[in-house]
Short mmCIF file of C-alpha atoms and ligand atoms in Angstrom, two decimals:
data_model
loop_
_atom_site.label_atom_id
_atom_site.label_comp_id
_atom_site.label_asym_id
_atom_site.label_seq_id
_atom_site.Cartn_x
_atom_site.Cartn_y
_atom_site.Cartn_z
CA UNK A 1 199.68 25.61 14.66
CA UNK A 2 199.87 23.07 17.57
CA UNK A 3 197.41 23.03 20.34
CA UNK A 4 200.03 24.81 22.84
CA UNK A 5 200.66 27.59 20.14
CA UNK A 6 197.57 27.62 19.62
CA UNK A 7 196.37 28.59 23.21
CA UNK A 8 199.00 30.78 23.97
CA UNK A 9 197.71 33.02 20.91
CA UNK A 10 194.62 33.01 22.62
CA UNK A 11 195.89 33.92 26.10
CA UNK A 12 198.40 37.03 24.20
CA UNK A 13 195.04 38.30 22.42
CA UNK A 14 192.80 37.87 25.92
CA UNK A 15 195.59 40.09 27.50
CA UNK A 16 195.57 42.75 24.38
CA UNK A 17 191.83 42.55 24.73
CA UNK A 18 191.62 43.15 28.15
CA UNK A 19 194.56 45.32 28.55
CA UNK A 20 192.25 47.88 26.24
CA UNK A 21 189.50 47.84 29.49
CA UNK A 22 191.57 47.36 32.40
CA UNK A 23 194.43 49.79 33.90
CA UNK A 24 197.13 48.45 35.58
CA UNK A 25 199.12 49.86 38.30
CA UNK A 26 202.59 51.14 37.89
CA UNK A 27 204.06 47.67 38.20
CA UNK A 28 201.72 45.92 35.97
CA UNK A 29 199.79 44.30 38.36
CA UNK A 30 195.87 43.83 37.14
CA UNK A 31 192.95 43.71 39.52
CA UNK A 32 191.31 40.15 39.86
CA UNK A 33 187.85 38.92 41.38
CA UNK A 34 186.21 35.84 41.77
CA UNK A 35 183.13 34.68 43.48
CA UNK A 36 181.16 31.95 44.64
CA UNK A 37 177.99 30.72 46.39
CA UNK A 38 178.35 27.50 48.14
CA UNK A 39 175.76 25.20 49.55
CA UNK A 40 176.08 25.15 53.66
CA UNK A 41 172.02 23.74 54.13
CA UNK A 42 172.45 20.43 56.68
CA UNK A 43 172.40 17.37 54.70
CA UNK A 44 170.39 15.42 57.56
CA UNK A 45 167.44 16.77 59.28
CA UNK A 46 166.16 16.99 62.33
CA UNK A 47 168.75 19.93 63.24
CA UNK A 48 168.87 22.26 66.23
CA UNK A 49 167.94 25.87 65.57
CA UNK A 50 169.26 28.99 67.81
CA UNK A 51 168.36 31.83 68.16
CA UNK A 52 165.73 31.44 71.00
CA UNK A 53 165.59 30.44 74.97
CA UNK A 54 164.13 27.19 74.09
CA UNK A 55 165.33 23.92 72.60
CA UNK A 56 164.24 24.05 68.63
CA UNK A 57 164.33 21.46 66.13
CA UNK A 58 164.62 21.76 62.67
CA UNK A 59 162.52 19.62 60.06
CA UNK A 60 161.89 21.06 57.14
CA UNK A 61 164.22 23.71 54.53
CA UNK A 62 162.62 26.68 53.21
CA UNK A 63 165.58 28.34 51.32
CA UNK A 64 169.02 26.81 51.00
CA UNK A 65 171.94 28.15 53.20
CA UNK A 66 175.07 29.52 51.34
CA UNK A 67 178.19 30.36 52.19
CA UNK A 68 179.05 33.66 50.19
CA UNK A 69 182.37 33.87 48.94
CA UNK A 70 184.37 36.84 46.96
CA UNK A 71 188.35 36.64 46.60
CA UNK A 72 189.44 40.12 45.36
CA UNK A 73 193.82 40.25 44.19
CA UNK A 74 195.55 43.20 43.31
CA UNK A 75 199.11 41.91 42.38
CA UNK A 76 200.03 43.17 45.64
CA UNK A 77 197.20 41.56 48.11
CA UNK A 78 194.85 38.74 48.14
CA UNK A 79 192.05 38.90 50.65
CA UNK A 80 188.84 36.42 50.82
CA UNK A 81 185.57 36.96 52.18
CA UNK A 82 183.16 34.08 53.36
CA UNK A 83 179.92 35.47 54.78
CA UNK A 84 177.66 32.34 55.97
CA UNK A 85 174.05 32.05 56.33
CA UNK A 86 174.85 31.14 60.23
CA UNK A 87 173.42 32.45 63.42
CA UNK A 88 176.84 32.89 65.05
CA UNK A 89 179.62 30.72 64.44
CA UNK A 90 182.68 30.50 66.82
CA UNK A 91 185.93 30.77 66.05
CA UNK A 92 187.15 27.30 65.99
CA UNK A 93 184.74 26.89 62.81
CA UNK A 94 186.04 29.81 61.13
CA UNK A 95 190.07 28.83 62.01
CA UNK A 96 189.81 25.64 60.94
CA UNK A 97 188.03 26.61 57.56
CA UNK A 98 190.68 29.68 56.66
CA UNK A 99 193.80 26.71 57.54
CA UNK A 100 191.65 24.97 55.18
CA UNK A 101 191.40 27.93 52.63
CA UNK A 102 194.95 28.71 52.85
CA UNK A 103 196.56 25.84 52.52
CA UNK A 104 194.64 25.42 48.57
CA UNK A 105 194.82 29.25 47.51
CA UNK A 106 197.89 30.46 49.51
CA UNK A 107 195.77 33.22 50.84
CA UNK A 108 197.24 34.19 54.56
CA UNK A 109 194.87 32.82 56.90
CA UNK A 110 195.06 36.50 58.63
CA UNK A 111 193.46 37.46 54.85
CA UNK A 112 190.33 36.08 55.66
CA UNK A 113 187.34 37.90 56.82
CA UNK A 114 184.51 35.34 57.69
CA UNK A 115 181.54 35.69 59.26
CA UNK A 116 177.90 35.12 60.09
CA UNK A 117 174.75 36.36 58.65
CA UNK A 118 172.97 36.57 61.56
CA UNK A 119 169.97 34.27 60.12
CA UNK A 120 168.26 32.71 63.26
CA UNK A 121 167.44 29.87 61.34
CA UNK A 122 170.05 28.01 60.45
CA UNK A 123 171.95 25.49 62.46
CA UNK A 124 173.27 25.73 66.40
CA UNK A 125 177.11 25.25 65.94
CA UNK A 126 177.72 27.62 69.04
CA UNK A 127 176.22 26.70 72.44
CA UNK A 128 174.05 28.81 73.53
CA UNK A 129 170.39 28.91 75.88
CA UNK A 130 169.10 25.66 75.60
CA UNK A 131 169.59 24.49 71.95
CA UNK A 132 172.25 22.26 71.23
CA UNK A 133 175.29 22.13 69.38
CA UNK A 134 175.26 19.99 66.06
CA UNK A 135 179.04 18.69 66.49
CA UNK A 136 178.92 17.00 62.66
CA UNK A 137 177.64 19.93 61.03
CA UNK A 138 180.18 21.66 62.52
CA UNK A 139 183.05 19.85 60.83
CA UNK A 140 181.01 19.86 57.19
CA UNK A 141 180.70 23.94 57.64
CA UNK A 142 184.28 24.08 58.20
CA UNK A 143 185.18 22.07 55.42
CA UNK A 144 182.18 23.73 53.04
CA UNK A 145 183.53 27.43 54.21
CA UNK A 146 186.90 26.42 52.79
CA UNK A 147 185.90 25.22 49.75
CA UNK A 148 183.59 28.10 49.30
CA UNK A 149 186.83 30.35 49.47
CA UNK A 150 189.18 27.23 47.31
CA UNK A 151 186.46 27.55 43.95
CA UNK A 152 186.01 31.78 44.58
CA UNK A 153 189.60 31.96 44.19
CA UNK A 154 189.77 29.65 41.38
CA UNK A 155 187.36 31.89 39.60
CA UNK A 156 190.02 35.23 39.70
CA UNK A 157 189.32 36.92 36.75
CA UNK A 158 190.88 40.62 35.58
CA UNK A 159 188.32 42.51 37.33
CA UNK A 160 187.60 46.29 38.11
CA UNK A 161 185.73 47.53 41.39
CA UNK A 162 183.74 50.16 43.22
CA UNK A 163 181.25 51.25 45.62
CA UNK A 164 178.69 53.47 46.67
CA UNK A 165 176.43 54.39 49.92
CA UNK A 166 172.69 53.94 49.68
CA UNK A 167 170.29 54.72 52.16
CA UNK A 168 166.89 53.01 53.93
CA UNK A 169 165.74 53.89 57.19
CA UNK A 170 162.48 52.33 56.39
CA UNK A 171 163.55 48.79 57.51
CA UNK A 172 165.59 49.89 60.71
CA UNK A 173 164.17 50.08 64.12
CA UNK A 174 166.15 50.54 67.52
CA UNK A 175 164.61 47.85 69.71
CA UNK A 176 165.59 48.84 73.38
CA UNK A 177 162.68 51.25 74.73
CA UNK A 178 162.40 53.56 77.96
CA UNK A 179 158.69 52.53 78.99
CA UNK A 180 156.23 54.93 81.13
CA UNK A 181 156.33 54.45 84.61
CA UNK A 182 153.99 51.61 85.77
CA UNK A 183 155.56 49.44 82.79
CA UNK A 184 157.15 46.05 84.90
CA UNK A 185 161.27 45.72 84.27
CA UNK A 186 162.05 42.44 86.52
CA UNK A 187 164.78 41.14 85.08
CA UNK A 188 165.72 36.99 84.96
CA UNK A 189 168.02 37.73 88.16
CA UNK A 190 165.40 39.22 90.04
CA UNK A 191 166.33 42.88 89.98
CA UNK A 192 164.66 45.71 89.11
CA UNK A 193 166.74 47.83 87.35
CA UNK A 194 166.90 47.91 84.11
CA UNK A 195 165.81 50.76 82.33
CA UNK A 196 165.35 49.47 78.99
CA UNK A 197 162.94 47.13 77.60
CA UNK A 198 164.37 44.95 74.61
CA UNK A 199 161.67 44.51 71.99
CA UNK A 200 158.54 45.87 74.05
CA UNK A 201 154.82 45.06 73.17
CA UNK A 202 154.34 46.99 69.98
CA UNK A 203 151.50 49.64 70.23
CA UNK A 204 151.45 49.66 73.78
CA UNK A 205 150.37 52.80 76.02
CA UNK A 206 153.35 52.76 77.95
CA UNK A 207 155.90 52.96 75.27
CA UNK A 208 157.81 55.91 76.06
CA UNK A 209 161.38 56.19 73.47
CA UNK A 210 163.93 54.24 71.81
CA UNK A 211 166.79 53.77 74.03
CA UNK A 212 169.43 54.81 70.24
CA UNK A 213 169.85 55.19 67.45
CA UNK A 214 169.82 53.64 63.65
CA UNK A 215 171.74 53.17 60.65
CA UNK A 216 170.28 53.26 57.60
CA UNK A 217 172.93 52.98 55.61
CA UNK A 218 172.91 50.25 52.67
CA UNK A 219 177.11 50.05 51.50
CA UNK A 220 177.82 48.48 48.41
CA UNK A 221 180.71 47.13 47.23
CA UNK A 222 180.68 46.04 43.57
CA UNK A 223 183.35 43.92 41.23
CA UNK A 224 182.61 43.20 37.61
CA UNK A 225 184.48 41.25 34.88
CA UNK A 226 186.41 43.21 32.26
CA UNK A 227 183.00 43.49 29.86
CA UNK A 228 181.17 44.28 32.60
CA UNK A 229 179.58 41.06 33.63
CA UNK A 230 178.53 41.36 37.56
CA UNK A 231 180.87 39.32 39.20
CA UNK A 232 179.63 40.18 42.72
CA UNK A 233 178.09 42.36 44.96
CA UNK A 234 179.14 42.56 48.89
CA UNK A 235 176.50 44.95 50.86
CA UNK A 236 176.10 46.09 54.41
CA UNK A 237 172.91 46.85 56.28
CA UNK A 238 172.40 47.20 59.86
CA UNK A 239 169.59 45.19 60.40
CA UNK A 240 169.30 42.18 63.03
CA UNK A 241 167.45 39.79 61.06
CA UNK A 242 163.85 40.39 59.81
CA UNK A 243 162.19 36.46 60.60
CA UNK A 244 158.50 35.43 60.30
CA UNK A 245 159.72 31.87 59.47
CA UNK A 246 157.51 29.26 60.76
CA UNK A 247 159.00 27.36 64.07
CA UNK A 248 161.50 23.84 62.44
CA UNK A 249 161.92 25.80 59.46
CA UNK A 250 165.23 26.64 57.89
CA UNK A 251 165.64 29.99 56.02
CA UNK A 252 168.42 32.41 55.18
CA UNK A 253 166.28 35.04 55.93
CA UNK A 254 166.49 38.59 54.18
CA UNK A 255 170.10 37.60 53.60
CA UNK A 256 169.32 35.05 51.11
CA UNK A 257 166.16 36.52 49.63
CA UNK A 258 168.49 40.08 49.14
CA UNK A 259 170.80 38.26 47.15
CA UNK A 260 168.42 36.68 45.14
CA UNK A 261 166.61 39.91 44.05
CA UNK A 262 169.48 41.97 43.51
CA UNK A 263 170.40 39.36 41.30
CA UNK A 264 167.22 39.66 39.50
CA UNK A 265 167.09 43.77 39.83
CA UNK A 266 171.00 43.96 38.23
CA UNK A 267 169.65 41.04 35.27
CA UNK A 268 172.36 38.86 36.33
CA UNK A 269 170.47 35.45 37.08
CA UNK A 270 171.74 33.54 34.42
CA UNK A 271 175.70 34.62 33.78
CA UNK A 272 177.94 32.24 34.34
CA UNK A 273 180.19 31.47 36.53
CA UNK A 274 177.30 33.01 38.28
CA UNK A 275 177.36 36.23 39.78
CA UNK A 276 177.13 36.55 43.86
CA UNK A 277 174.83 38.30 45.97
CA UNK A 278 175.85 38.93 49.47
CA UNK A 279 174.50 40.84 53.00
CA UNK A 280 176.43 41.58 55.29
CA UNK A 281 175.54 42.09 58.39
CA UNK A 282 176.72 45.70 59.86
CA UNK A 283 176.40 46.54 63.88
CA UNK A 284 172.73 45.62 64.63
CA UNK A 285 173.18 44.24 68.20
CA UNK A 286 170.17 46.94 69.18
CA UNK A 287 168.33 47.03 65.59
CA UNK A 288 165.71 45.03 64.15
CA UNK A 289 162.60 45.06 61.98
CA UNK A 290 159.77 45.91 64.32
CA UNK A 291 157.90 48.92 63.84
CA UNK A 292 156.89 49.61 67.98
CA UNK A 293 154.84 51.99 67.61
CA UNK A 294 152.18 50.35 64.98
CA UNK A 295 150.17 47.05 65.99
CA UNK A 296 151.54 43.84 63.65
CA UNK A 297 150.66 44.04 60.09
CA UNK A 298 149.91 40.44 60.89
CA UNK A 299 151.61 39.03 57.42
CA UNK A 300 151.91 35.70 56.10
CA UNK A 301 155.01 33.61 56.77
CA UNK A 302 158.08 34.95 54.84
CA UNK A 303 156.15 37.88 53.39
CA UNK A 304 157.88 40.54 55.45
CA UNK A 305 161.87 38.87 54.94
CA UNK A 306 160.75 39.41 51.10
CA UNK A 307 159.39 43.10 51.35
CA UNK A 308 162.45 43.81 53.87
CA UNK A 309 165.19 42.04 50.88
CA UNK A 310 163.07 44.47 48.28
CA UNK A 311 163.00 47.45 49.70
CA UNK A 312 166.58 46.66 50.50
CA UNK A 313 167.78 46.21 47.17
CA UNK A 314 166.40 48.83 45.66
CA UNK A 315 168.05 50.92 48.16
CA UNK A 316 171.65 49.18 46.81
CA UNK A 317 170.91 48.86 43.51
CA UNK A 318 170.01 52.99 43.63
CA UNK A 319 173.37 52.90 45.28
CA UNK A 320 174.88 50.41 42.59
CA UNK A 321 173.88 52.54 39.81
CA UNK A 322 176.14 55.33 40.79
CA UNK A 323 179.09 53.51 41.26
CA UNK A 324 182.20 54.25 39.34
CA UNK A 325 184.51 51.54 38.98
CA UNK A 326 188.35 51.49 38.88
CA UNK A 327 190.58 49.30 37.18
CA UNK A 328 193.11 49.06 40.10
CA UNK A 329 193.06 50.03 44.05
CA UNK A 330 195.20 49.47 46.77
CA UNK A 331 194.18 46.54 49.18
CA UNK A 332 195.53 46.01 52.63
CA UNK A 333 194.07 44.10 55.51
CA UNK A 334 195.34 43.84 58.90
CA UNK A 335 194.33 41.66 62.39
CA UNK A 336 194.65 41.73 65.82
CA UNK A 337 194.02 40.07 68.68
CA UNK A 338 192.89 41.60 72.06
CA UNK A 339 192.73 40.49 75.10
CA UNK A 340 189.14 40.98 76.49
CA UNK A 341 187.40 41.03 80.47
CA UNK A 342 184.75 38.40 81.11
CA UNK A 343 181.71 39.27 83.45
CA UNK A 344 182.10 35.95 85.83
CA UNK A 345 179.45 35.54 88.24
CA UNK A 346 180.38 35.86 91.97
CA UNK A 347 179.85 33.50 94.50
CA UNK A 348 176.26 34.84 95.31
CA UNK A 349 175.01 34.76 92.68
CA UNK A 350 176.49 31.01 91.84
CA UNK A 351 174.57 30.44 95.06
CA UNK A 352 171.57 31.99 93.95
CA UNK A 353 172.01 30.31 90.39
CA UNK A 354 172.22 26.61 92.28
CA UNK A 355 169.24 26.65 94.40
CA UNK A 356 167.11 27.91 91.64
CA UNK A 357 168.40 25.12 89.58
CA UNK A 358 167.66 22.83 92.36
CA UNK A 359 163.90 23.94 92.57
CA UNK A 360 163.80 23.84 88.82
CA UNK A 361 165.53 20.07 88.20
CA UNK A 362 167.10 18.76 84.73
CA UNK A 363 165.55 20.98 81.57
CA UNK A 364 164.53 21.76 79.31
CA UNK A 365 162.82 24.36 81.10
CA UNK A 366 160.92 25.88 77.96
CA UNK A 367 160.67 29.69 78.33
CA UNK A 368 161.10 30.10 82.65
CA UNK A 369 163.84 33.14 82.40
CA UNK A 370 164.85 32.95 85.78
CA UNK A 371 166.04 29.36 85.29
CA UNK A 372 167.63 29.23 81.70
CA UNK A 373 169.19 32.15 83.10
CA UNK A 374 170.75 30.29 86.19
CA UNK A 375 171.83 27.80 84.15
CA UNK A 376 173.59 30.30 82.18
CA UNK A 377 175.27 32.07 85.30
CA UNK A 378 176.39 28.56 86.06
CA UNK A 379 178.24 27.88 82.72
CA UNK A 380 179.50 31.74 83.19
CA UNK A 381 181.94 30.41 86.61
CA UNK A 382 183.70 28.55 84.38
CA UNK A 383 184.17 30.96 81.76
CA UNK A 384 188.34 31.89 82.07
CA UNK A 385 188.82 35.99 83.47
CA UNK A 386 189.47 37.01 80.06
CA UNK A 387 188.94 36.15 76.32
CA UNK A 388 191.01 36.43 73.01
CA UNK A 389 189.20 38.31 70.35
CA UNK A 390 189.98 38.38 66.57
CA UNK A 391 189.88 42.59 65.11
CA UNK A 392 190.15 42.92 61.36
CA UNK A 393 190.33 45.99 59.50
CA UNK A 394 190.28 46.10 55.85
CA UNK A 395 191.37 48.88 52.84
CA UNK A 396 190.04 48.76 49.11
CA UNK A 397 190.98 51.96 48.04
CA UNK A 398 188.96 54.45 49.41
CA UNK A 399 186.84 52.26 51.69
CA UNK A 400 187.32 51.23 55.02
CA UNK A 401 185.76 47.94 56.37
CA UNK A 402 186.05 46.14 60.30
CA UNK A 403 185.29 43.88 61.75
CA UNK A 404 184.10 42.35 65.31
CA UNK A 405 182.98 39.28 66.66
CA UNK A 406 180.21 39.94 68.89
CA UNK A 407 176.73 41.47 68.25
CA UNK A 408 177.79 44.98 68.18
CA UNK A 409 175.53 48.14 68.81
CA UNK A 410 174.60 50.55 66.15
CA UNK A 411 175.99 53.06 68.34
CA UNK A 412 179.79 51.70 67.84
CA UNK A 413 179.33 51.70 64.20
CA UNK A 414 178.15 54.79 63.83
CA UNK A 415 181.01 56.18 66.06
CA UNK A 416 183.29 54.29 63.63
CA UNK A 417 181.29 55.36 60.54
CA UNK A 418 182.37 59.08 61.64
CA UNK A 419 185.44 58.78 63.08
CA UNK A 420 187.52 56.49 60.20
CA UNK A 421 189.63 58.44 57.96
CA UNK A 422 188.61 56.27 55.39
CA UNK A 423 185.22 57.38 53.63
CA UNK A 424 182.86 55.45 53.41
CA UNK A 425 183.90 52.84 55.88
CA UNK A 426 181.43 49.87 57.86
CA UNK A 427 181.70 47.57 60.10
CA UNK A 428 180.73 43.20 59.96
CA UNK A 429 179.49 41.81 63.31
CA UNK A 430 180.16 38.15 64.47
CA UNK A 431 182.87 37.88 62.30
CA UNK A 432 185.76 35.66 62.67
CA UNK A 433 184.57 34.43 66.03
CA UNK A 434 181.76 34.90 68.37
CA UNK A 435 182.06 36.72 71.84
CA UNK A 436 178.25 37.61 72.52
CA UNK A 437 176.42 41.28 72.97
CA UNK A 438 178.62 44.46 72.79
CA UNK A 439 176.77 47.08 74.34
CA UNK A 440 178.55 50.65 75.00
CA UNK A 441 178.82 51.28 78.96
CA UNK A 442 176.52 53.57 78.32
CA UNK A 443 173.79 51.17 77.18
CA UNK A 444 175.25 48.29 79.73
CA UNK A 445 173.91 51.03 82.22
CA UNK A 446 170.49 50.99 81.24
CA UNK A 447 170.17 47.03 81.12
CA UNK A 448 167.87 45.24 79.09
CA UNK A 449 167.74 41.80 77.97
CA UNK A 450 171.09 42.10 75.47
CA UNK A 451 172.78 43.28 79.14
CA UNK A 452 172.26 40.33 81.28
CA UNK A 453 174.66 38.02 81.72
CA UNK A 454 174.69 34.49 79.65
CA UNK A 455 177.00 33.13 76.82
CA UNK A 456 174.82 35.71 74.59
CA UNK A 457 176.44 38.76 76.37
CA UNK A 458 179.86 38.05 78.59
CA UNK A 459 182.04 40.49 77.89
CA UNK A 460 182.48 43.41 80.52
CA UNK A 461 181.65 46.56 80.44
CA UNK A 462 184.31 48.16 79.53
CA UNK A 463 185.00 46.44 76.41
CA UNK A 464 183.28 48.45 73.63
CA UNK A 465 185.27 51.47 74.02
CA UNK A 466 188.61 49.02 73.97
CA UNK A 467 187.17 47.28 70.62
CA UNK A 468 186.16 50.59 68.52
CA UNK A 469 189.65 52.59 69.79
CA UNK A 470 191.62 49.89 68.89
CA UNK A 471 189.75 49.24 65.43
CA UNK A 472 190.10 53.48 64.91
CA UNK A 473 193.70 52.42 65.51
CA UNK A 474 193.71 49.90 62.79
CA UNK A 475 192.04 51.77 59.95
CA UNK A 476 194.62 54.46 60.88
CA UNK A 477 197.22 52.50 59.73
CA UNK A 478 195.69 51.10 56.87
CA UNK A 479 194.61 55.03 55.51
CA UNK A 480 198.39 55.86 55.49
ZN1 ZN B 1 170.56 37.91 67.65
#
């Protein structure tokens, strides 16, 4: 037998052998997965750090960043996912890294759902506040996102795939609170009248109720190799970010940690290629990890992201233990893009916004509200009256996923959560682009920090209620 024979034998008996574990559809076509982890930690140091008012530097690495890749085929459909260990990333990155993508794998750029963690340690690539934007890491995340998705889909194996909900309300906490009267609610404009207080003193007196709701639902999607090596894992929680990393430290937060215990929980650490752990993040624009009514546990630095990533995962892997898998399922994604209203300053409050900037001369101006937030109205007059935004909604079978790019309320999730004909379905925040803070109208009306008007939150008022119709809309079509 010659070496060609000799490998096509092989290949005929892999197919028998498989074929005897894995359905096909009516046409033929197999399922296929592949997955993989790729390195996005900053090769230099010092790098900025968002995810505060002030300017923050970066000096030291904790955990590595990764950008999370799964690439899921059906015969029919090949979608990617890239979920990166990223504060926000705008949409620029994320184009230029699916162009990237698609030019290697053929996957339609519109096939690509990409997104950000929500870490707030990792690099600025978005401006925002006062840190700055780290132009060359910008370019290597593109690239590194692409070839995340390139090796995932070189790794397509005959695959089968399921999913499950789980459930943990322990590490969810709505973080807008009505305070007693007497509580102080000036905001960085001067007013007084917001309602809400975004992550009040914890313990206090004058706490009075959360201003919504939570989410505790953990979603787990699940694709394993045709002996039933874990291939991947893609979950959803809607938490914020849990933090407790020391100030110049980079970390992907619970993100990281989650995937690196479930690995350990499901006894996949050393298969090879090696099996992916991902969190995604669902619509925690109002969520995080503080309980407000108990004083700080005071914990060590990174102790609470790992009891937050365990008590996580053993809420998914509860989940992951149900799940029945299926050889074959339907897979359609679709995208749009809407047209969205910007909240631009007017010409008082540019006034207003240029003799405070006066008083205050060049920055950085460290953690004076009223100033950063000038500067902040200023860079608002030139935003343009109205935005593109990137809406993806997603089918695998019997699940539903969308997506938005903005840090999106629980409220809208749960809304969508109910309302989708698919069951279950979830939503991925600050995906494929980044357009700030989506409160409902109904929370825009009560203020609050994730309310006032910056590159953080520019969107107007109206716009949740455009974004969750028009993503109803979508799944709609999809669940035909
Ligand atoms: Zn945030």
């Amino acid at each position: 037998m010659n070496h060609r024979t000799r490998t096509c034998c092989v290949m005929i008996l892999v197919v028998v052998f498989l074929s005897e574990f894995l359905e096909a559809d009516n046409k033929g076509n197999l399922f296929h997965a592949g997955a993989y982890a790729i390195d996005i930690t900053p090769t230099t140091l010092p790098v900025s750090v968002p995810g505060s008012f002030g300017p923050v530097m970066a000096t030291h690495v904790h955990d590595l960043l990764h950008a999370r890749c799964l690439v899921l085929d059906n015969g029919d459909t090949r979608v990617a996912f890239a979920i990166c260990d990223s504060c926000m990333i705008p949409r620029e990155i994320f184009d230029a890294a699916k162009q990237q993508a698609s030019r290697e794998t053929g996957i339609a750029v519109d096939h690509i759902l990409a997104s950000a963690t929500h870490t707030h340690t990792a690099v600025t690539v978005t401006p925002l506040f006062q840190s700055t934007v780290e132009f060359e890491y910008c370019e290597f995340l593109a690239d590194r996102i692409a070839d995340g998705i390139i090796r995932a889909a070189s790794q397509l194996e005959p695959a089968r795939i399921g999913w499950a909900v789980g459930n943990n309300p322990r590490q969810v906490f709505n973080r807008r609170w009505f305070m007693r009267p007497g509580f102080s609610m000036t905001d960085p404009f001067g007013r007084s009248t917001d309602r809400v207080r975004m992550n009040p003193p914890r313990a206090s007196p004058k706490l009075f109720k959360p201003a919504g709701l939570i989410d505790p639902e953990v979603t787990v999607l699940s694709v394993q190799a045709a002996d039933g090596r874990p291939i991947a894992v893609l979950a959803n929680y809607s938490l914020h970010y849990v933090g407790g990393v020391p100030s110049g430290t980079l970390s992907a937060d619970y993100f990281g940690e989650f995937a690196r215990q479930f690995t350990l929980l499901i006894g996949a650490a050393g298969t090879d290629p090696p099996f992916v752990g991902i969190m995604t993040n669902g619509t925690s624009g109002d969520i995080n990890n503080i309980n407000f009514l108990e004083n700080s546990p005071g914990r060590q630095p990174f102790d609470q992201i790992r009891l937050v990533a365990e008590d996580v995962a053993q809420s998914a892997h509860a989940a992951y233990r149900r799940i029945e898998y299926r050889d074959w399922v339907p897979l359609k994604i679709i995208e749009k893009e809407i047209e969205l209203g910007v909240r631009r300053p007017n010409p008082e409050e540019i006034d207003r916004a240029q003799m405070i900037l006066k008083e205050a001369g060049d920055g950085p101006w460290r953690g004076d509200r009223r100033v950063i937030y000038a500067a902040e109205t200023l860079d608002l007059a030139e935003y343009p009256a109205s935005v593109l935004a990137k809406l993806q909604a997603l089918r695998i079978g019997g699940l539903g996923i969308v997506t938005t790019p903005c840090e999106t309320f629980v409220e809208t999730g749960l809304a969508i959560k109910q309302q989708s004909l698919l069951r279950p379905t979830f939503t991925i925040e600050l995906a494929n682009g980044y357009n700030g803070y989506l409160p409902t109208p109904e929370q825009h009306a009560l203020g609050g920090y994730e309310t006032w008007r910056a590159k953080s939150s520019y969107l107007a008022v109206d716009t949740e209620p455009k974004i969750r119709s028009t993503l109803l809309k979508m799944l709609n079509e999809i669940a035909e």
